[in-house]
Amino acid sequence: MSRLTAFIVPLQRALAIAAIIAQGGIAVTGSIVRVTGSGLGCPTWPECVPGSIVPVEHPDVAALHQWVEFGNRTLFGVIGIITGLCLVAAWLNKPRRRRVIVLAAIQVGGVLAQAVIGGATVRLGLVWWSVSVHFMVSMVLVWFAVLLLRSLSEGDGPARWLVPAGARGLQVVMAVVMYLLLIAGTFVTAAGPHAGDSKTPRLDVPVPTLAQIHADLLFLFLGMLIAMGFFVRTRPYWVLVGVVVAQGALGMVQYWTGVPEVLVSLHVLGAGAVVVATAMLWTSSRERTVVVEVPASDDQALSKA
């Protein structure tokens, strides 16, 4: 192993872990923007206020709201640096691994897409569906960040599943239901009291109706998770069970107590944890071996000459 490789490999792991934390963390800081009513604290894009990138005294916008929203935007810059370094490290490592480079590039592309979506969200006045898209893209990027981390400790051969076919199919359906569950959660928030700005129109659907749909999807996910226990009882499985149960309990308390601000942000943090745990169960259910290139024999080499 070269000195460069010996340095880059652990760096890649640290950057991938940082990407997971940052991609999930931006969703949490976004929730803080919402519950503090700071969604339009910086009412323009890419400037915070007309004529200034950073917050300045403004007669129509409170300083606190400006700095909360500006802090959220600044974190995007941090994520951009982290994901950019992930891609650079993947490119510099020798031999270059196509799968690692692609997964790192997805992170960079996702951050660029999020910048565009974030700008559009501000310009659209925080319309509820744009905020939902913003959150969901973050959750997809969290999933791919977990795949990136896993790719660093496995080979580039074809995936070999370590679980029965029934468990493989169940995990695919679980992933789909998980994202439907997250989407339903964004709808509950969109119809609730935390719009990000007092003037933002809400989703015109009764909150109890959306909360029931959200709860039904949770119970469906739990049912499939119980079924998965007949096939898999590994550590990642039990971690996912614990995270889902805790997140479900938190959601119930949140609903019963009138959606207090601090629980909203904790619930968003829990949503990211569910995505990470589900992705970890997914990656632990298969393995990729190292592809070994067998050198050609002397006879083969002469025949090709």
PDB file of C-alpha atoms in Angstrom:
ATOM      1  CA  MET A   1       0.000   0.000   0.000  1.00  0.00           C
ATOM      2  CA  SER A   2       1.406   3.383  -1.027  1.00  0.00           C
ATOM      3  CA  ARG A   3       1.739   6.264   1.432  1.00  0.00           C
ATOM      4  CA  LEU A   4      -0.952   8.169  -0.454  1.00  0.00           C
ATOM      5  CA  THR A   5      -3.396   5.249  -0.223  1.00  0.00           C
ATOM      6  CA  ALA A   6      -2.576   4.709   3.446  1.00  0.00           C
ATOM      7  CA  PHE A   7      -3.534   8.337   4.085  1.00  0.00           C
ATOM      8  CA  ILE A   8      -6.561   8.591   1.779  1.00  0.00           C
ATOM      9  CA  VAL A   9      -8.454   5.437   2.809  1.00  0.00           C
ATOM     10  CA  PRO A  10      -9.056   6.465   6.468  1.00  0.00           C
ATOM     11  CA  LEU A  11      -9.689  10.028   5.265  1.00  0.00           C
ATOM     12  CA  GLN A  12     -12.401   8.746   2.934  1.00  0.00           C
ATOM     13  CA  ARG A  13     -14.090   6.934   5.805  1.00  0.00           C
ATOM     14  CA  ALA A  14     -14.022  10.052   7.979  1.00  0.00           C
ATOM     15  CA  LEU A  15     -15.427  12.165   5.129  1.00  0.00           C
ATOM     16  CA  ALA A  16     -18.189   9.640   4.399  1.00  0.00           C
ATOM     17  CA  ILE A  17     -19.240   9.631   8.062  1.00  0.00           C
ATOM     18  CA  ALA A  18     -19.162  13.429   8.034  1.00  0.00           C
ATOM     19  CA  ALA A  19     -21.357  13.394   4.914  1.00  0.00           C
ATOM     20  CA  ILE A  20     -23.942  11.202   6.649  1.00  0.00           C
ATOM     21  CA  ILE A  21     -24.030  13.520   9.660  1.00  0.00           C
ATOM     22  CA  ALA A  22     -24.111  16.685   7.558  1.00  0.00           C
ATOM     23  CA  GLN A  23     -26.810  15.497   5.136  1.00  0.00           C
ATOM     24  CA  GLY A  24     -29.020  14.515   8.070  1.00  0.00           C
ATOM     25  CA  GLY A  25     -28.028  17.586  10.077  1.00  0.00           C
ATOM     26  CA  ILE A  26     -29.144  20.025   7.392  1.00  0.00           C
ATOM     27  CA  ALA A  27     -32.655  18.608   7.709  1.00  0.00           C
ATOM     28  CA  VAL A  28     -32.551  19.236  11.463  1.00  0.00           C
ATOM     29  CA  THR A  29     -31.353  22.820  11.044  1.00  0.00           C
ATOM     30  CA  GLY A  30     -34.051  23.251   8.400  1.00  0.00           C
ATOM     31  CA  SER A  31     -36.633  22.208  10.983  1.00  0.00           C
ATOM     32  CA  ILE A  32     -35.219  24.804  13.381  1.00  0.00           C
ATOM     33  CA  VAL A  33     -35.720  27.406  10.672  1.00  0.00           C
ATOM     34  CA  ARG A  34     -39.340  26.303  10.383  1.00  0.00           C
ATOM     35  CA  VAL A  35     -40.253  26.190  14.069  1.00  0.00           C
ATOM     36  CA  THR A  36     -38.665  29.594  14.732  1.00  0.00           C
ATOM     37  CA  GLY A  37     -40.540  31.174  11.832  1.00  0.00           C
ATOM     38  CA  SER A  38     -37.245  32.065  10.147  1.00  0.00           C
ATOM     39  CA  GLY A  39     -37.969  30.563   6.731  1.00  0.00           C
ATOM     40  CA  LEU A  40     -37.964  33.968   5.073  1.00  0.00           C
ATOM     41  CA  GLY A  41     -35.397  35.500   7.408  1.00  0.00           C
ATOM     42  CA  CYS A  42     -33.308  35.815   4.255  1.00  0.00           C
ATOM     43  CA  PRO A  43     -36.075  36.737   1.791  1.00  0.00           C
ATOM     44  CA  THR A  44     -33.894  36.606  -1.343  1.00  0.00           C
ATOM     45  CA  TRP A  45     -31.533  34.134  -3.000  1.00  0.00           C
ATOM     46  CA  PRO A  46     -28.571  33.847  -3.226  1.00  0.00           C
ATOM     47  CA  GLU A  47     -28.339  37.083  -1.205  1.00  0.00           C
ATOM     48  CA  CYS A  48     -29.747  37.168   2.315  1.00  0.00           C
ATOM     49  CA  VAL A  49     -31.331  40.572   1.764  1.00  0.00           C
ATOM     50  CA  PRO A  50     -31.141  42.709  -1.379  1.00  0.00           C
ATOM     51  CA  GLY A  51     -27.581  43.961  -1.705  1.00  0.00           C
ATOM     52  CA  SER A  52     -25.993  41.738   0.970  1.00  0.00           C
ATOM     53  CA  ILE A  53     -25.024  38.079   1.152  1.00  0.00           C
ATOM     54  CA  VAL A  54     -24.853  38.229   4.960  1.00  0.00           C
ATOM     55  CA  PRO A  55     -27.566  39.438   7.368  1.00  0.00           C
ATOM     56  CA  VAL A  56     -27.796  43.202   7.840  1.00  0.00           C
ATOM     57  CA  GLU A  57     -30.262  45.377   9.678  1.00  0.00           C
ATOM     58  CA  HIS A  58     -33.561  45.318   7.800  1.00  0.00           C
ATOM     59  CA  PRO A  59     -36.831  47.052   8.756  1.00  0.00           C
ATOM     60  CA  ASP A  60     -39.004  44.109   7.683  1.00  0.00           C
ATOM     61  CA  VAL A  61     -36.973  41.143   8.954  1.00  0.00           C
ATOM     62  CA  ALA A  62     -35.948  40.413  12.549  1.00  0.00           C
ATOM     63  CA  ALA A  63     -32.223  39.917  13.133  1.00  0.00           C
ATOM     64  CA  LEU A  64     -32.788  36.553  14.836  1.00  0.00           C
ATOM     65  CA  HIS A  65     -34.700  35.201  11.841  1.00  0.00           C
ATOM     66  CA  GLN A  66     -31.992  36.405   9.484  1.00  0.00           C
ATOM     67  CA  TRP A  67     -29.219  34.691  11.394  1.00  0.00           C
ATOM     68  CA  VAL A  68     -31.134  31.426  11.840  1.00  0.00           C
ATOM     69  CA  GLU A  69     -31.819  31.190   8.114  1.00  0.00           C
ATOM     70  CA  PHE A  70     -28.313  32.375   7.223  1.00  0.00           C
ATOM     71  CA  GLY A  71     -26.856  29.700   9.516  1.00  0.00           C
ATOM     72  CA  ASN A  72     -28.832  27.049   7.671  1.00  0.00           C
ATOM     73  CA  ARG A  73     -27.534  28.330   4.350  1.00  0.00           C
ATOM     74  CA  THR A  74     -23.981  28.391   5.661  1.00  0.00           C
ATOM     75  CA  LEU A  75     -24.251  24.724   6.579  1.00  0.00           C
ATOM     76  CA  PHE A  76     -24.893  23.997   2.901  1.00  0.00           C
ATOM     77  CA  GLY A  77     -21.459  25.439   2.228  1.00  0.00           C
ATOM     78  CA  VAL A  78     -19.963  23.090   4.815  1.00  0.00           C
ATOM     79  CA  ILE A  79     -21.719  20.124   3.195  1.00  0.00           C
ATOM     80  CA  GLY A  80     -20.421  21.255  -0.176  1.00  0.00           C
ATOM     81  CA  ILE A  81     -16.850  21.203   1.140  1.00  0.00           C
ATOM     82  CA  ILE A  82     -17.288  17.770   2.755  1.00  0.00           C
ATOM     83  CA  THR A  83     -18.845  16.164  -0.318  1.00  0.00           C
ATOM     84  CA  GLY A  84     -16.345  17.853  -2.610  1.00  0.00           C
ATOM     85  CA  LEU A  85     -13.501  16.368  -0.569  1.00  0.00           C
ATOM     86  CA  CYS A  86     -15.222  12.954  -0.769  1.00  0.00           C
ATOM     87  CA  LEU A  87     -15.061  13.173  -4.566  1.00  0.00           C
ATOM     88  CA  VAL A  88     -11.473  14.464  -4.650  1.00  0.00           C
ATOM     89  CA  ALA A  89     -10.312  11.689  -2.297  1.00  0.00           C
ATOM     90  CA  ALA A  90     -12.094   9.053  -4.394  1.00  0.00           C
ATOM     91  CA  TRP A  91     -10.377  10.386  -7.515  1.00  0.00           C
ATOM     92  CA  LEU A  92      -6.904  10.543  -5.946  1.00  0.00           C
ATOM     93  CA  ASN A  93      -7.035   7.058  -4.458  1.00  0.00           C
ATOM     94  CA  LYS A  94      -5.255   4.442  -6.523  1.00  0.00           C
ATOM     95  CA  PRO A  95      -6.450   2.297  -8.052  1.00  0.00           C
ATOM     96  CA  ARG A  96      -9.510   4.418  -8.756  1.00  0.00           C
ATOM     97  CA  ARG A  97     -12.767   2.674  -7.886  1.00  0.00           C
ATOM     98  CA  ARG A  98     -15.624   3.564 -10.186  1.00  0.00           C
ATOM     99  CA  ARG A  99     -18.361   2.754  -7.676  1.00  0.00           C
ATOM    100  CA  VAL A 100     -16.819   4.935  -4.964  1.00  0.00           C
ATOM    101  CA  ILE A 101     -16.377   7.811  -7.423  1.00  0.00           C
ATOM    102  CA  VAL A 102     -20.005   7.541  -8.579  1.00  0.00           C
ATOM    103  CA  LEU A 103     -21.358   7.494  -5.023  1.00  0.00           C
ATOM    104  CA  ALA A 104     -19.182  10.488  -4.086  1.00  0.00           C
ATOM    105  CA  ALA A 105     -20.331  12.323  -7.229  1.00  0.00           C
ATOM    106  CA  ILE A 106     -23.958  11.705  -6.223  1.00  0.00           C
ATOM    107  CA  GLN A 107     -23.260  13.558  -2.986  1.00  0.00           C
ATOM    108  CA  VAL A 108     -21.790  16.544  -4.830  1.00  0.00           C
ATOM    109  CA  GLY A 109     -24.620  16.578  -7.365  1.00  0.00           C
ATOM    110  CA  GLY A 110     -27.170  16.330  -4.570  1.00  0.00           C
ATOM    111  CA  VAL A 111     -25.747  19.360  -2.784  1.00  0.00           C
ATOM    112  CA  LEU A 112     -25.875  21.390  -6.002  1.00  0.00           C
ATOM    113  CA  ALA A 113     -29.466  20.258  -6.562  1.00  0.00           C
ATOM    114  CA  GLN A 114     -30.347  21.200  -2.980  1.00  0.00           C
ATOM    115  CA  ALA A 115     -28.929  24.696  -3.506  1.00  0.00           C
ATOM    116  CA  VAL A 116     -31.244  25.146  -6.488  1.00  0.00           C
ATOM    117  CA  ILE A 117     -34.224  23.663  -4.624  1.00  0.00           C
ATOM    118  CA  GLY A 118     -33.491  25.835  -1.587  1.00  0.00           C
ATOM    119  CA  GLY A 119     -33.349  28.961  -3.717  1.00  0.00           C
ATOM    120  CA  ALA A 120     -36.590  28.028  -5.465  1.00  0.00           C
ATOM    121  CA  THR A 121     -38.226  27.365  -2.085  1.00  0.00           C
ATOM    122  CA  VAL A 122     -37.378  30.877  -0.901  1.00  0.00           C
ATOM    123  CA  ARG A 123     -38.539  32.471  -4.150  1.00  0.00           C
ATOM    124  CA  LEU A 124     -41.796  30.492  -3.981  1.00  0.00           C
ATOM    125  CA  GLY A 125     -42.458  31.861  -0.494  1.00  0.00           C
ATOM    126  CA  LEU A 126     -41.963  28.513   1.297  1.00  0.00           C
ATOM    127  CA  VAL A 127     -44.887  26.858  -0.484  1.00  0.00           C
ATOM    128  CA  TRP A 128     -45.406  23.585   1.378  1.00  0.00           C
ATOM    129  CA  TRP A 129     -44.605  21.128  -1.410  1.00  0.00           C
ATOM    130  CA  SER A 130     -41.233  22.761  -2.152  1.00  0.00           C
ATOM    131  CA  VAL A 131     -40.230  22.362   1.508  1.00  0.00           C
ATOM    132  CA  SER A 132     -41.255  18.701   1.343  1.00  0.00           C
ATOM    133  CA  VAL A 133     -39.085  18.143  -1.732  1.00  0.00           C
ATOM    134  CA  HIS A 134     -36.168  19.877  -0.003  1.00  0.00           C
ATOM    135  CA  PHE A 135     -36.427  17.494   2.965  1.00  0.00           C
ATOM    136  CA  MET A 136     -36.904  14.351   0.900  1.00  0.00           C
ATOM    137  CA  VAL A 137     -33.827  15.008  -1.225  1.00  0.00           C
ATOM    138  CA  SER A 138     -31.803  15.265   1.997  1.00  0.00           C
ATOM    139  CA  MET A 139     -33.091  11.880   3.119  1.00  0.00           C
ATOM    140  CA  VAL A 140     -32.174  10.299  -0.224  1.00  0.00           C
ATOM    141  CA  LEU A 141     -28.676  11.755   0.081  1.00  0.00           C
ATOM    142  CA  VAL A 142     -28.378  10.322   3.593  1.00  0.00           C
ATOM    143  CA  TRP A 143     -29.122   6.865   2.147  1.00  0.00           C
ATOM    144  CA  PHE A 144     -26.465   7.236  -0.558  1.00  0.00           C
ATOM    145  CA  ALA A 145     -23.954   8.561   1.988  1.00  0.00           C
ATOM    146  CA  VAL A 146     -24.383   5.290   3.928  1.00  0.00           C
ATOM    147  CA  LEU A 147     -23.783   3.356   0.688  1.00  0.00           C
ATOM    148  CA  LEU A 148     -20.649   5.442   0.129  1.00  0.00           C
ATOM    149  CA  LEU A 149     -19.340   4.577   3.586  1.00  0.00           C
ATOM    150  CA  ARG A 150     -20.053   0.896   3.056  1.00  0.00           C
ATOM    151  CA  SER A 151     -18.356   0.889  -0.369  1.00  0.00           C
ATOM    152  CA  LEU A 152     -15.067   1.835   1.283  1.00  0.00           C
ATOM    153  CA  SER A 153     -14.931  -1.429   3.233  1.00  0.00           C
ATOM    154  CA  GLU A 154     -16.010  -3.805   0.478  1.00  0.00           C
ATOM    155  CA  GLY A 155     -14.834  -4.816  -2.965  1.00  0.00           C
ATOM    156  CA  ASP A 156     -16.132  -4.024  -6.424  1.00  0.00           C
ATOM    157  CA  GLY A 157     -17.400  -7.456  -7.359  1.00  0.00           C
ATOM    158  CA  PRO A 158     -21.072  -8.295  -7.946  1.00  0.00           C
ATOM    159  CA  ALA A 159     -23.276  -8.088  -4.866  1.00  0.00           C
ATOM    160  CA  ARG A 160     -23.776 -11.437  -3.152  1.00  0.00           C
ATOM    161  CA  TRP A 161     -26.803 -11.516  -0.890  1.00  0.00           C
ATOM    162  CA  LEU A 162     -26.413 -13.002   2.573  1.00  0.00           C
ATOM    163  CA  VAL A 163     -30.165 -13.305   3.216  1.00  0.00           C
ATOM    164  CA  PRO A 164     -32.889 -15.406   1.563  1.00  0.00           C
ATOM    165  CA  ALA A 165     -34.789 -14.132  -1.470  1.00  0.00           C
ATOM    166  CA  GLY A 166     -37.846 -13.407   0.683  1.00  0.00           C
ATOM    167  CA  ALA A 167     -35.821 -11.098   2.909  1.00  0.00           C
ATOM    168  CA  ARG A 168     -34.356  -9.313  -0.118  1.00  0.00           C
ATOM    169  CA  GLY A 169     -37.785  -8.557  -1.517  1.00  0.00           C
ATOM    170  CA  LEU A 170     -39.031  -7.496   1.891  1.00  0.00           C
ATOM    171  CA  GLN A 171     -36.175  -5.028   2.283  1.00  0.00           C
ATOM    172  CA  VAL A 172     -37.011  -3.417  -1.062  1.00  0.00           C
ATOM    173  CA  VAL A 173     -40.638  -2.954  -0.016  1.00  0.00           C
ATOM    174  CA  MET A 174     -39.516  -1.668   3.395  1.00  0.00           C
ATOM    175  CA  ALA A 175     -37.374   0.988   1.730  1.00  0.00           C
ATOM    176  CA  VAL A 176     -40.318   2.117  -0.404  1.00  0.00           C
ATOM    177  CA  VAL A 177     -42.674   2.238   2.591  1.00  0.00           C
ATOM    178  CA  MET A 178     -40.056   4.103   4.627  1.00  0.00           C
ATOM    179  CA  TYR A 179     -39.908   6.898   2.052  1.00  0.00           C
ATOM    180  CA  LEU A 180     -43.705   6.991   1.788  1.00  0.00           C
ATOM    181  CA  LEU A 181     -43.716   7.316   5.577  1.00  0.00           C
ATOM    182  CA  LEU A 182     -41.301  10.249   5.364  1.00  0.00           C
ATOM    183  CA  ILE A 183     -43.383  11.930   2.665  1.00  0.00           C
ATOM    184  CA  ALA A 184     -46.512  11.539   4.794  1.00  0.00           C
ATOM    185  CA  GLY A 185     -44.600  13.114   7.678  1.00  0.00           C
ATOM    186  CA  THR A 186     -43.804  16.167   5.552  1.00  0.00           C
ATOM    187  CA  PHE A 187     -47.511  16.463   4.729  1.00  0.00           C
ATOM    188  CA  VAL A 188     -48.406  16.459   8.423  1.00  0.00           C
ATOM    189  CA  THR A 189     -45.906  19.246   8.985  1.00  0.00           C
ATOM    190  CA  ALA A 190     -47.187  21.119   5.919  1.00  0.00           C
ATOM    191  CA  ALA A 191     -50.700  21.171   7.357  1.00  0.00           C
ATOM    192  CA  GLY A 192     -49.557  21.942  10.908  1.00  0.00           C
ATOM    193  CA  PRO A 193     -48.617  25.155  12.668  1.00  0.00           C
ATOM    194  CA  HIS A 194     -44.928  25.325  11.722  1.00  0.00           C
ATOM    195  CA  ALA A 195     -44.831  26.886   8.280  1.00  0.00           C
ATOM    196  CA  GLY A 196     -41.483  28.614   8.574  1.00  0.00           C
ATOM    197  CA  ASP A 197     -43.182  31.996   8.208  1.00  0.00           C
ATOM    198  CA  SER A 198     -46.519  33.258   9.497  1.00  0.00           C
ATOM    199  CA  LYS A 199     -47.626  34.347   6.013  1.00  0.00           C
ATOM    200  CA  THR A 200     -46.970  30.994   4.349  1.00  0.00           C
ATOM    201  CA  PRO A 201     -50.134  29.166   3.196  1.00  0.00           C
ATOM    202  CA  ARG A 202     -50.592  25.685   4.673  1.00  0.00           C
ATOM    203  CA  LEU A 203     -51.623  22.401   3.109  1.00  0.00           C
ATOM    204  CA  ASP A 204     -55.417  22.490   3.276  1.00  0.00           C
ATOM    205  CA  VAL A 205     -56.001  19.005   4.656  1.00  0.00           C
ATOM    206  CA  PRO A 206     -57.015  18.218   8.257  1.00  0.00           C
ATOM    207  CA  VAL A 207     -53.973  17.366  10.361  1.00  0.00           C
ATOM    208  CA  PRO A 208     -55.710  14.369  12.069  1.00  0.00           C
ATOM    209  CA  THR A 209     -56.339  12.806   8.649  1.00  0.00           C
ATOM    210  CA  LEU A 210     -52.715  13.162   7.580  1.00  0.00           C
ATOM    211  CA  ALA A 211     -51.466  12.025  10.982  1.00  0.00           C
ATOM    212  CA  GLN A 212     -53.578   8.867  10.672  1.00  0.00           C
ATOM    213  CA  ILE A 213     -52.091   8.092   7.260  1.00  0.00           C
ATOM    214  CA  HIS A 214     -48.634   8.694   8.698  1.00  0.00           C
ATOM    215  CA  ALA A 215     -49.383   6.365  11.635  1.00  0.00           C
ATOM    216  CA  ASP A 216     -50.808   3.667   9.343  1.00  0.00           C
ATOM    217  CA  LEU A 217     -47.623   3.672   7.281  1.00  0.00           C
ATOM    218  CA  LEU A 218     -45.594   3.437  10.489  1.00  0.00           C
ATOM    219  CA  PHE A 219     -47.555   0.363  11.592  1.00  0.00           C
ATOM    220  CA  LEU A 220     -47.056  -1.161   8.130  1.00  0.00           C
ATOM    221  CA  PHE A 221     -43.323  -0.545   8.383  1.00  0.00           C
ATOM    222  CA  LEU A 222     -43.246  -2.051  11.874  1.00  0.00           C
ATOM    223  CA  GLY A 223     -45.114  -5.103  10.630  1.00  0.00           C
ATOM    224  CA  MET A 224     -42.592  -5.668   7.868  1.00  0.00           C
ATOM    225  CA  LEU A 225     -39.768  -5.119  10.336  1.00  0.00           C
ATOM    226  CA  ILE A 226     -41.208  -7.851  12.564  1.00  0.00           C
ATOM    227  CA  ALA A 227     -41.445 -10.132   9.533  1.00  0.00           C
ATOM    228  CA  MET A 228     -37.814  -9.376   8.722  1.00  0.00           C
ATOM    229  CA  GLY A 229     -36.920 -10.730  12.157  1.00  0.00           C
ATOM    230  CA  PHE A 230     -37.759 -14.230  10.911  1.00  0.00           C
ATOM    231  CA  PHE A 231     -34.895 -13.933   8.412  1.00  0.00           C
ATOM    232  CA  VAL A 232     -32.383 -11.584  10.030  1.00  0.00           C
ATOM    233  CA  ARG A 233     -31.441 -10.971  13.652  1.00  0.00           C
ATOM    234  CA  THR A 234     -28.173  -9.150  13.220  1.00  0.00           C
ATOM    235  CA  ARG A 235     -27.009  -6.098  15.123  1.00  0.00           C
ATOM    236  CA  PRO A 236     -28.122  -3.685  12.347  1.00  0.00           C
ATOM    237  CA  TYR A 237     -31.596  -5.249  12.527  1.00  0.00           C
ATOM    238  CA  TRP A 238     -31.939  -4.633  16.266  1.00  0.00           C
ATOM    239  CA  VAL A 239     -30.581  -1.122  15.895  1.00  0.00           C
ATOM    240  CA  LEU A 240     -33.285  -0.410  13.316  1.00  0.00           C
ATOM    241  CA  VAL A 241     -35.959  -1.878  15.601  1.00  0.00           C
ATOM    242  CA  GLY A 242     -34.856   0.369  18.459  1.00  0.00           C
ATOM    243  CA  VAL A 243     -34.693   3.488  16.288  1.00  0.00           C
ATOM    244  CA  VAL A 244     -38.124   2.911  14.725  1.00  0.00           C
ATOM    245  CA  VAL A 245     -39.813   2.222  18.071  1.00  0.00           C
ATOM    246  CA  ALA A 246     -38.228   5.339  19.594  1.00  0.00           C
ATOM    247  CA  GLN A 247     -39.221   7.455  16.593  1.00  0.00           C
ATOM    248  CA  GLY A 248     -42.789   6.161  16.687  1.00  0.00           C
ATOM    249  CA  ALA A 249     -43.095   6.897  20.411  1.00  0.00           C
ATOM    250  CA  LEU A 250     -41.684  10.390  19.874  1.00  0.00           C
ATOM    251  CA  GLY A 251     -44.194  11.043  17.096  1.00  0.00           C
ATOM    252  CA  MET A 252     -47.100  10.050  19.334  1.00  0.00           C
ATOM    253  CA  VAL A 253     -45.899  12.302  22.150  1.00  0.00           C
ATOM    254  CA  GLN A 254     -45.409  15.100  19.643  1.00  0.00           C
ATOM    255  CA  TYR A 255     -48.988  14.762  18.390  1.00  0.00           C
ATOM    256  CA  TRP A 256     -50.534  14.466  21.866  1.00  0.00           C
ATOM    257  CA  THR A 257     -48.681  17.510  23.188  1.00  0.00           C
ATOM    258  CA  GLY A 258     -49.661  19.848  20.355  1.00  0.00           C
ATOM    259  CA  VAL A 259     -46.489  19.632  18.245  1.00  0.00           C
ATOM    260  CA  PRO A 260     -44.029  21.576  20.465  1.00  0.00           C
ATOM    261  CA  GLU A 261     -41.099  23.070  18.585  1.00  0.00           C
ATOM    262  CA  VAL A 262     -38.318  21.075  20.222  1.00  0.00           C
ATOM    263  CA  LEU A 263     -40.050  17.764  19.473  1.00  0.00           C
ATOM    264  CA  VAL A 264     -40.424  18.732  15.813  1.00  0.00           C
ATOM    265  CA  SER A 265     -36.657  19.019  15.439  1.00  0.00           C
ATOM    266  CA  LEU A 266     -36.067  15.823  17.439  1.00  0.00           C
ATOM    267  CA  HIS A 267     -38.538  14.012  15.185  1.00  0.00           C
ATOM    268  CA  VAL A 268     -36.666  15.201  12.091  1.00  0.00           C
ATOM    269  CA  LEU A 269     -33.438  13.951  13.674  1.00  0.00           C
ATOM    270  CA  GLY A 270     -35.165  10.633  14.294  1.00  0.00           C
ATOM    271  CA  ALA A 271     -36.277  10.470  10.660  1.00  0.00           C
ATOM    272  CA  GLY A 272     -32.678  10.760   9.549  1.00  0.00           C
ATOM    273  CA  ALA A 273     -31.685   8.063  12.044  1.00  0.00           C
ATOM    274  CA  VAL A 274     -34.345   5.723  10.599  1.00  0.00           C
ATOM    275  CA  VAL A 275     -32.941   6.249   7.097  1.00  0.00           C
ATOM    276  CA  VAL A 276     -29.388   5.563   8.295  1.00  0.00           C
ATOM    277  CA  ALA A 277     -30.427   2.421  10.206  1.00  0.00           C
ATOM    278  CA  THR A 278     -32.491   1.098   7.281  1.00  0.00           C
ATOM    279  CA  ALA A 279     -29.638   1.691   4.856  1.00  0.00           C
ATOM    280  CA  MET A 280     -27.216  -0.040   7.235  1.00  0.00           C
ATOM    281  CA  LEU A 281     -29.485  -3.081   7.393  1.00  0.00           C
ATOM    282  CA  TRP A 282     -29.603  -3.042   3.592  1.00  0.00           C
ATOM    283  CA  THR A 283     -25.818  -2.925   3.215  1.00  0.00           C
ATOM    284  CA  SER A 284     -25.273  -5.587   5.868  1.00  0.00           C
ATOM    285  CA  SER A 285     -27.485  -8.000   3.942  1.00  0.00           C
ATOM    286  CA  ARG A 286     -25.070  -8.364   1.039  1.00  0.00           C
ATOM    287  CA  GLU A 287     -21.377  -8.259   0.357  1.00  0.00           C
ATOM    288  CA  ARG A 288     -19.135  -7.352  -2.541  1.00  0.00           C
ATOM    289  CA  THR A 289     -15.851  -9.213  -2.879  1.00  0.00           C
ATOM    290  CA  VAL A 290     -12.605  -7.794  -4.198  1.00  0.00           C
ATOM    291  CA  VAL A 291     -12.125  -8.383  -7.905  1.00  0.00           C
ATOM    292  CA  VAL A 292      -8.745 -10.053  -8.389  1.00  0.00           C
ATOM    293  CA  GLU A 293      -7.148  -9.605 -11.787  1.00  0.00           C
ATOM    294  CA  VAL A 294      -5.233 -12.746 -12.699  1.00  0.00           C
ATOM    295  CA  PRO A 295      -2.144 -11.906 -14.746  1.00  0.00           C
ATOM    296  CA  ALA A 296      -1.911 -13.521 -18.148  1.00  0.00           C
ATOM    297  CA  SER A 297       0.469 -16.472 -18.507  1.00  0.00           C
ATOM    298  CA  ASP A 298       3.538 -16.227 -20.724  1.00  0.00           C
ATOM    299  CA  ASP A 299       1.788 -18.248 -23.457  1.00  0.00           C
ATOM    300  CA  GLN A 300      -1.250 -15.934 -23.321  1.00  0.00           C
ATOM    301  CA  ALA A 301       0.991 -12.885 -23.375  1.00  0.00           C
ATOM    302  CA  LEU A 302       2.859 -14.212 -26.479  1.00  0.00           C
ATOM    303  CA  SER A 303      -0.418 -15.010 -28.243  1.00  0.00           C
ATOM    304  CA  LYS A 304      -1.599 -11.441 -27.711  1.00  0.00           C
ATOM    305  CA  ALA A 305       1.681  -9.918 -28.887  1.00  0.00           C
TER     306      ALA A 305
END
